[in-house]
XYZ file of C-alpha atoms in Angstrom:
130
model
C -70.919 86.130 -41.678
C -68.860 88.609 -39.732
C -69.654 88.547 -36.038
C -70.680 91.822 -34.423
C -67.984 91.697 -31.745
C -65.214 90.985 -34.224
C -63.428 93.644 -36.183
C -64.102 93.072 -39.866
C -60.389 93.219 -40.586
C -59.677 89.990 -38.664
C -62.511 88.052 -40.324
C -61.552 89.326 -43.756
C -57.885 88.611 -43.131
C -58.612 85.027 -42.076
C -60.991 84.418 -44.965
C -58.316 85.577 -47.437
C -55.499 83.461 -45.989
C -53.968 80.552 -47.843
C -53.951 77.194 -46.059
C -50.393 77.366 -44.676
C -50.883 80.979 -43.623
C -54.003 79.914 -41.659
C -51.985 77.156 -39.959
C -49.338 79.674 -38.913
C -52.033 82.084 -37.699
C -53.525 79.319 -35.526
C -50.046 78.567 -34.193
C -49.759 82.195 -33.089
C -53.235 82.102 -31.518
C -52.479 78.937 -29.528
C -49.069 80.288 -28.528
C -50.689 83.472 -27.231
C -53.181 81.307 -25.315
C -50.300 79.614 -23.481
C -49.874 76.400 -25.462
C -46.517 75.089 -26.632
C -46.878 74.931 -30.410
C -45.141 72.825 -33.035
C -45.987 73.387 -36.702
C -45.650 70.144 -38.658
C -44.126 69.958 -42.118
C -46.229 71.420 -44.931
C -46.706 68.138 -46.789
C -46.829 64.646 -45.371
C -48.048 65.935 -42.010
C -49.920 62.675 -41.216
C -53.146 64.509 -40.453
C -51.922 67.210 -38.081
C -50.887 70.718 -39.050
C -50.033 71.691 -35.481
C -49.176 69.842 -32.303
C -50.042 71.820 -29.202
C -49.489 71.119 -25.523
C -50.989 72.815 -22.493
C -49.099 73.527 -19.285
C -50.207 70.210 -17.747
C -48.684 68.238 -20.650
C -51.994 67.431 -22.397
C -51.184 67.131 -26.108
C -53.482 67.836 -29.052
C -53.128 67.284 -32.800
C -54.738 70.139 -34.737
C -55.951 69.963 -38.324
C -56.475 73.471 -39.758
C -59.084 73.919 -42.473
C -59.352 77.351 -44.091
C -62.445 76.709 -46.222
C -65.178 78.555 -48.073
C -67.633 75.648 -47.835
C -68.546 73.150 -45.144
C -65.815 70.950 -43.671
C -66.689 67.266 -43.909
C -65.634 63.781 -42.867
C -62.163 63.877 -44.389
C -60.858 66.428 -41.874
C -62.146 64.338 -38.951
C -60.588 61.195 -40.445
C -57.244 62.957 -40.898
C -56.954 64.198 -37.334
C -58.348 60.955 -35.894
C -55.477 59.144 -37.644
C -52.987 61.733 -36.376
C -53.824 61.100 -32.708
C -52.198 57.637 -32.451
C -49.506 58.518 -34.995
C -48.228 61.432 -32.914
C -49.122 59.820 -29.585
C -51.268 62.744 -28.451
C -54.317 62.819 -26.194
C -56.924 64.083 -28.659
C -57.504 65.770 -32.010
C -59.077 69.073 -32.996
C -60.196 70.399 -36.354
C -60.254 74.202 -36.490
C -61.909 76.070 -39.341
C -62.983 79.527 -40.391
C -66.133 77.848 -41.723
C -68.703 75.312 -40.446
C -68.982 71.506 -40.412
C -71.307 69.006 -42.015
C -73.602 66.969 -39.789
C -71.637 63.863 -40.807
C -68.423 65.463 -39.524
C -70.061 65.995 -36.116
C -71.319 62.414 -36.089
C -67.851 61.016 -36.795
C -66.042 63.397 -34.459
C -67.824 62.442 -31.250
C -66.913 58.728 -31.028
C -63.349 59.494 -32.194
C -62.697 62.094 -29.478
C -62.236 64.835 -32.060
C -63.239 68.364 -31.131
C -64.614 70.517 -33.944
C -63.976 74.248 -33.590
C -66.041 76.217 -36.099
C -65.927 79.840 -37.179
C -67.854 81.429 -34.300
C -65.919 79.556 -31.608
C -62.587 80.375 -33.285
C -63.406 84.077 -33.457
C -64.703 84.138 -29.865
C -61.485 82.434 -28.685
C -59.350 84.879 -30.664
C -61.228 87.805 -29.115
C -60.894 86.314 -25.624
C -57.102 86.182 -25.879
C -56.824 89.597 -27.520
C -56.239 88.714 -31.178
C -57.750 91.409 -33.357
């Protein structure tokens, strides 16, 4: 579904990205939003594709999931494990898709924020990414 307020080119571009390209795109989005961004190594990332930090020093491990289907438990488990490994304050999973109900159930008690397609596109629009 392409949102009415979003230019089709951004949605199509994101939906055609490879996994690493999506991670780099998110790094640019968070950088533009004012976060310090560190992209982790491509393999063996211990559950975090990006480490971001806001201006107050609050640190977040981000797991990027460029999917065609629903994102499930595994993504939540990965980022939940990354939080203590990297010593950050919380974990986020960001996708161009949607999540399963089980992913939402596991995310809440593990302090994992799930950012789905509509929220990602709204955030990108808010900071001027087209």
